[in-house]
Short mmCIF file of N, CA and C in Angstrom, two decimals:
data_model
loop_
_atom_site.label_atom_id
_atom_site.label_comp_id
_atom_site.label_asym_id
_atom_site.label_seq_id
_atom_site.Cartn_x
_atom_site.Cartn_y
_atom_site.Cartn_z
N MET A 20 0.82 -1.20 0.00
CA MET A 20 0.00 0.00 0.00
C MET A 20 0.86 1.26 0.00
N ILE A 21 1.95 1.25 0.74
CA ILE A 21 2.86 2.41 0.76
C ILE A 21 3.34 2.73 -0.64
N GLU A 22 3.67 1.70 -1.40
CA GLU A 22 4.15 1.91 -2.76
C GLU A 22 3.09 2.59 -3.62
N SER A 23 1.83 2.21 -3.41
CA SER A 23 0.74 2.84 -4.16
C SER A 23 0.63 4.33 -3.84
N LEU A 24 0.71 4.66 -2.56
CA LEU A 24 0.65 6.07 -2.17
C LEU A 24 1.81 6.84 -2.77
N GLN A 25 3.00 6.28 -2.68
CA GLN A 25 4.19 6.97 -3.17
C GLN A 25 4.21 7.07 -4.69
N SER A 26 3.65 6.09 -5.38
CA SER A 26 3.66 6.11 -6.84
C SER A 26 2.81 7.24 -7.41
N TYR A 27 1.80 7.66 -6.67
CA TYR A 27 0.94 8.76 -7.13
C TYR A 27 1.50 10.14 -6.78
N GLN A 28 2.56 10.19 -6.03
CA GLN A 28 3.18 11.44 -5.60
C GLN A 28 2.16 12.37 -4.95
N LEU A 29 1.37 11.80 -4.06
CA LEU A 29 0.34 12.56 -3.36
C LEU A 29 0.96 13.48 -2.32
N THR A 30 0.28 14.59 -2.06
CA THR A 30 0.70 15.48 -0.98
C THR A 30 -0.38 15.62 0.09
N ALA A 31 -1.60 15.21 -0.26
CA ALA A 31 -2.71 15.33 0.69
C ALA A 31 -3.71 14.21 0.46
N LEU A 32 -4.42 13.86 1.53
CA LEU A 32 -5.45 12.83 1.47
C LEU A 32 -6.70 13.34 2.16
N ILE A 33 -7.85 13.04 1.58
CA ILE A 33 -9.13 13.36 2.20
C ILE A 33 -9.75 12.02 2.58
N VAL A 34 -10.06 11.88 3.86
CA VAL A 34 -10.60 10.63 4.38
C VAL A 34 -12.03 10.88 4.83
N LYS A 35 -12.92 9.91 4.60
CA LYS A 35 -14.35 10.16 4.80
C LYS A 35 -14.82 10.21 6.24
N ASP A 36 -13.99 9.83 7.21
CA ASP A 36 -14.42 9.82 8.61
C ASP A 36 -13.21 9.98 9.52
N ASP A 37 -13.38 10.70 10.62
CA ASP A 37 -12.28 10.94 11.56
C ASP A 37 -11.66 9.66 12.09
N LEU A 38 -12.47 8.71 12.48
CA LEU A 38 -11.93 7.48 13.06
C LEU A 38 -11.08 6.72 12.05
N ILE A 39 -11.55 6.65 10.82
CA ILE A 39 -10.77 6.00 9.77
C ILE A 39 -9.47 6.76 9.54
N ALA A 40 -9.55 8.09 9.51
CA ALA A 40 -8.35 8.91 9.31
C ALA A 40 -7.33 8.68 10.42
N LEU A 41 -7.79 8.61 11.66
CA LEU A 41 -6.87 8.42 12.78
C LEU A 41 -6.23 7.04 12.74
N ARG A 42 -6.99 6.04 12.36
CA ARG A 42 -6.41 4.69 12.21
C ARG A 42 -5.38 4.68 11.09
N PHE A 43 -5.66 5.41 10.01
CA PHE A 43 -4.74 5.50 8.89
C PHE A 43 -3.46 6.23 9.30
N ILE A 44 -3.60 7.33 10.04
CA ILE A 44 -2.42 8.06 10.53
C ILE A 44 -1.59 7.16 11.42
N HIS A 45 -2.23 6.41 12.30
CA HIS A 45 -1.53 5.48 13.18
C HIS A 45 -0.76 4.45 12.34
N TRP A 46 -1.39 3.91 11.32
CA TRP A 46 -0.76 2.94 10.45
C TRP A 46 0.44 3.57 9.73
N LEU A 47 0.25 4.78 9.20
CA LEU A 47 1.36 5.47 8.53
C LEU A 47 2.52 5.70 9.49
N ASN A 48 2.21 6.14 10.71
CA ASN A 48 3.27 6.35 11.71
C ASN A 48 4.05 5.06 11.95
N ASN A 49 3.35 3.92 12.02
CA ASN A 49 4.04 2.64 12.20
C ASN A 49 4.92 2.27 11.02
N GLN A 50 4.64 2.85 9.85
CA GLN A 50 5.46 2.64 8.65
C GLN A 50 6.60 3.65 8.57
N GLY A 51 6.70 4.52 9.57
CA GLY A 51 7.74 5.55 9.58
C GLY A 51 7.37 6.79 8.79
N ILE A 52 6.12 6.94 8.44
CA ILE A 52 5.66 8.09 7.66
C ILE A 52 4.97 9.06 8.60
N ARG A 53 5.42 10.29 8.60
CA ARG A 53 4.90 11.29 9.54
C ARG A 53 3.93 12.25 8.86
N ILE A 54 2.92 12.59 9.60
CA ILE A 54 1.88 13.53 9.16
C ILE A 54 2.07 14.81 9.96
N PRO A 55 2.08 15.98 9.39
CA PRO A 55 1.78 16.35 8.01
C PRO A 55 3.01 16.42 7.10
N GLU A 56 4.18 16.04 7.60
CA GLU A 56 5.39 16.18 6.79
C GLU A 56 5.28 15.44 5.46
N ALA A 57 4.77 14.22 5.47
CA ALA A 57 4.66 13.43 4.23
C ALA A 57 3.35 13.69 3.50
N TYR A 58 2.27 13.74 4.25
CA TYR A 58 0.94 13.95 3.67
C TYR A 58 0.11 14.82 4.61
N ALA A 59 -0.64 15.74 4.03
CA ALA A 59 -1.65 16.46 4.79
C ALA A 59 -2.90 15.58 4.78
N ILE A 60 -3.59 15.51 5.92
CA ILE A 60 -4.81 14.69 5.99
C ILE A 60 -5.95 15.52 6.55
N ILE A 61 -7.08 15.46 5.83
CA ILE A 61 -8.31 16.14 6.23
C ILE A 61 -9.41 15.09 6.26
N SER A 62 -10.31 15.23 7.23
CA SER A 62 -11.38 14.26 7.37
C SER A 62 -12.70 14.99 7.62
N PHE A 63 -13.72 14.20 7.96
CA PHE A 63 -15.06 14.73 8.21
C PHE A 63 -15.60 14.24 9.55
N ASN A 64 -16.37 15.04 10.22
CA ASN A 64 -17.18 14.76 11.40
C ASN A 64 -16.79 15.57 12.63
N ASN A 65 -15.53 15.97 12.77
CA ASN A 65 -15.08 16.69 13.96
C ASN A 65 -15.47 15.94 15.23
N SER A 66 -15.18 14.65 15.23
CA SER A 66 -15.48 13.83 16.41
C SER A 66 -14.49 14.14 17.53
N ILE A 67 -14.79 13.67 18.71
CA ILE A 67 -13.91 13.87 19.86
C ILE A 67 -12.53 13.26 19.61
N PHE A 68 -12.48 12.24 18.78
CA PHE A 68 -11.21 11.57 18.48
C PHE A 68 -10.23 12.48 17.74
N ALA A 69 -10.75 13.48 17.05
CA ALA A 69 -9.90 14.38 16.27
C ALA A 69 -8.94 15.17 17.15
N GLU A 70 -9.25 15.31 18.44
CA GLU A 70 -8.39 16.07 19.35
C GLU A 70 -7.68 15.18 20.36
N ILE A 71 -7.73 13.87 20.18
CA ILE A 71 -7.10 12.97 21.14
C ILE A 71 -5.73 12.51 20.67
N MET A 72 -5.62 12.08 19.43
CA MET A 72 -4.39 11.50 18.91
C MET A 72 -3.58 12.56 18.19
N HIS A 73 -2.27 12.45 18.26
CA HIS A 73 -1.40 13.40 17.56
C HIS A 73 -0.98 12.82 16.23
N PRO A 74 -0.88 13.61 15.20
CA PRO A 74 -1.24 15.03 15.22
C PRO A 74 -2.75 15.20 15.31
N PHE A 75 -3.15 16.31 15.93
CA PHE A 75 -4.58 16.60 15.98
C PHE A 75 -5.09 16.69 14.54
N LEU A 76 -6.29 16.18 14.31
CA LEU A 76 -6.81 16.01 12.97
C LEU A 76 -7.57 17.23 12.45
N THR A 77 -7.18 17.69 11.27
CA THR A 77 -7.95 18.72 10.58
C THR A 77 -9.19 18.05 10.02
N THR A 78 -10.34 18.63 10.29
CA THR A 78 -11.59 17.95 9.95
C THR A 78 -12.68 18.96 9.65
N TYR A 79 -13.65 18.52 8.87
CA TYR A 79 -14.84 19.33 8.65
C TYR A 79 -15.87 18.98 9.72
N ASP A 80 -16.35 20.00 10.41
CA ASP A 80 -17.46 19.83 11.33
C ASP A 80 -18.72 19.87 10.47
N ILE A 81 -19.36 18.72 10.32
CA ILE A 81 -20.50 18.61 9.40
C ILE A 81 -21.83 18.97 10.08
N ASN A 82 -21.75 19.47 11.31
CA ASN A 82 -22.95 19.92 12.02
C ASN A 82 -23.95 18.78 12.17
N ILE A 83 -23.48 17.71 12.80
CA ILE A 83 -24.23 16.47 12.89
C ILE A 83 -25.61 16.64 13.55
N LYS A 84 -25.72 17.52 14.53
CA LYS A 84 -27.03 17.73 15.17
C LYS A 84 -28.03 18.32 14.19
N GLU A 85 -27.61 19.31 13.44
CA GLU A 85 -28.50 19.92 12.45
C GLU A 85 -28.82 18.93 11.33
N LEU A 86 -27.84 18.15 10.93
CA LEU A 86 -28.04 17.13 9.90
C LEU A 86 -29.08 16.11 10.36
N GLY A 87 -28.98 15.66 11.60
CA GLY A 87 -29.95 14.72 12.16
C GLY A 87 -31.33 15.34 12.26
N LYS A 88 -31.38 16.58 12.71
CA LYS A 88 -32.67 17.28 12.85
C LYS A 88 -33.36 17.40 11.50
N GLU A 89 -32.63 17.80 10.48
CA GLU A 89 -33.20 17.95 9.14
C GLU A 89 -33.64 16.59 8.58
N SER A 90 -32.86 15.55 8.84
CA SER A 90 -33.21 14.21 8.35
C SER A 90 -34.51 13.72 8.98
N VAL A 91 -34.64 13.90 10.28
CA VAL A 91 -35.86 13.48 10.97
C VAL A 91 -37.05 14.29 10.47
N GLN A 92 -36.87 15.57 10.28
CA GLN A 92 -37.96 16.42 9.80
C GLN A 92 -38.42 15.98 8.41
N ARG A 93 -37.47 15.69 7.52
CA ARG A 93 -37.82 15.23 6.17
C ARG A 93 -38.56 13.89 6.23
N LEU A 94 -38.11 12.99 7.12
CA LEU A 94 -38.76 11.69 7.26
C LEU A 94 -40.19 11.85 7.78
N LEU A 95 -40.38 12.71 8.78
CA LEU A 95 -41.73 12.96 9.31
C LEU A 95 -42.63 13.56 8.24
N ASP A 96 -42.08 14.49 7.46
CA ASP A 96 -42.86 15.09 6.37
C ASP A 96 -43.28 14.02 5.36
N LEU A 97 -42.37 13.11 5.05
CA LEU A 97 -42.66 12.04 4.09
C LEU A 97 -43.70 11.07 4.63
N LEU A 98 -43.64 10.78 5.94
CA LEU A 98 -44.62 9.89 6.54
C LEU A 98 -46.02 10.51 6.53
N LYS A 99 -46.09 11.82 6.76
CA LYS A 99 -47.38 12.52 6.74
C LYS A 99 -47.94 12.60 5.32
N ASN A 100 -47.06 12.81 4.38
CA ASN A 100 -47.48 13.00 3.00
C ASN A 100 -46.51 12.25 2.07
N PRO A 101 -46.82 10.99 1.73
CA PRO A 101 -45.93 10.19 0.89
C PRO A 101 -45.64 10.79 -0.49
N GLN A 102 -46.46 11.72 -0.93
CA GLN A 102 -46.22 12.36 -2.23
C GLN A 102 -45.24 13.54 -2.14
N THR A 103 -44.72 13.78 -0.96
CA THR A 103 -43.78 14.88 -0.78
C THR A 103 -42.60 14.70 -1.73
N LYS A 104 -42.27 15.77 -2.43
CA LYS A 104 -41.15 15.72 -3.37
C LYS A 104 -39.82 15.86 -2.61
N ALA A 105 -38.81 15.28 -3.19
CA ALA A 105 -37.46 15.38 -2.61
C ALA A 105 -37.03 16.84 -2.57
N GLN A 106 -36.32 17.18 -1.52
CA GLN A 106 -35.81 18.54 -1.36
C GLN A 106 -34.31 18.47 -1.16
N LYS A 107 -33.64 19.47 -1.67
CA LYS A 107 -32.21 19.59 -1.41
C LYS A 107 -32.05 20.50 -0.19
N ILE A 108 -31.40 19.98 0.84
CA ILE A 108 -31.18 20.74 2.07
C ILE A 108 -29.68 20.91 2.24
N THR A 109 -29.27 22.11 2.50
CA THR A 109 -27.85 22.37 2.76
C THR A 109 -27.69 22.66 4.24
N VAL A 110 -26.86 21.87 4.89
CA VAL A 110 -26.57 22.07 6.31
C VAL A 110 -25.20 22.74 6.40
N PRO A 111 -25.10 23.84 7.12
CA PRO A 111 -23.82 24.55 7.22
C PRO A 111 -22.72 23.65 7.83
N PHE A 112 -21.50 23.83 7.37
CA PHE A 112 -20.36 23.09 7.90
C PHE A 112 -19.18 24.05 7.98
N ARG A 113 -18.12 23.62 8.68
CA ARG A 113 -16.93 24.48 8.76
C ARG A 113 -15.69 23.61 8.91
N LEU A 114 -14.59 24.13 8.40
CA LEU A 114 -13.31 23.45 8.49
C LEU A 114 -12.64 23.81 9.80
N ILE A 115 -12.21 22.79 10.55
CA ILE A 115 -11.47 22.99 11.80
C ILE A 115 -10.02 22.64 11.49
N GLU A 116 -9.17 23.65 11.40
CA GLU A 116 -7.76 23.41 11.05
C GLU A 116 -6.97 23.02 12.28
N ARG A 117 -6.30 21.86 12.18
CA ARG A 117 -5.47 21.36 13.27
C ARG A 117 -4.12 20.90 12.69
N GLU A 118 -3.43 20.05 13.40
CA GLU A 118 -2.05 19.71 13.07
C GLU A 118 -1.84 18.77 11.89
N SER A 119 -2.85 18.12 11.39
CA SER A 119 -2.64 17.13 10.33
C SER A 119 -2.45 17.74 8.93
N VAL A 120 -2.45 19.06 8.88
CA VAL A 120 -2.08 19.76 7.66
C VAL A 120 -1.01 20.77 8.00
N SER A 121 -0.13 21.01 7.07
CA SER A 121 0.94 21.98 7.30
C SER A 121 0.40 23.38 7.07
N MET A 122 0.55 24.22 8.06
CA MET A 122 0.06 25.59 7.95
C MET A 122 1.12 26.53 7.39
N GLY A 123 2.30 26.03 7.17
CA GLY A 123 3.42 26.87 6.75
C GLY A 123 3.55 26.92 5.32
#
């Protein structure tokens, strides 16, 4: 797997979940690869785990409470009226910059 990463000459990786990203960083560290020196890593969810392991993880806070609230509301609307048309809902999010990306 290391060879695959190196063959693409990557400088950054986007991982779909904080826990997966932290496990990946741990694995890379065991291979002697340091973050963010070798790769910048950004993830999603802003879970509590993002601030536990070093380097602290740069992550998108996807506003999980608002996302859940909107999901439940859409489901309730659909249950009341099965003919309800699909809606596009945008839930605000923000990038939390931490140590897993180089700020320099």
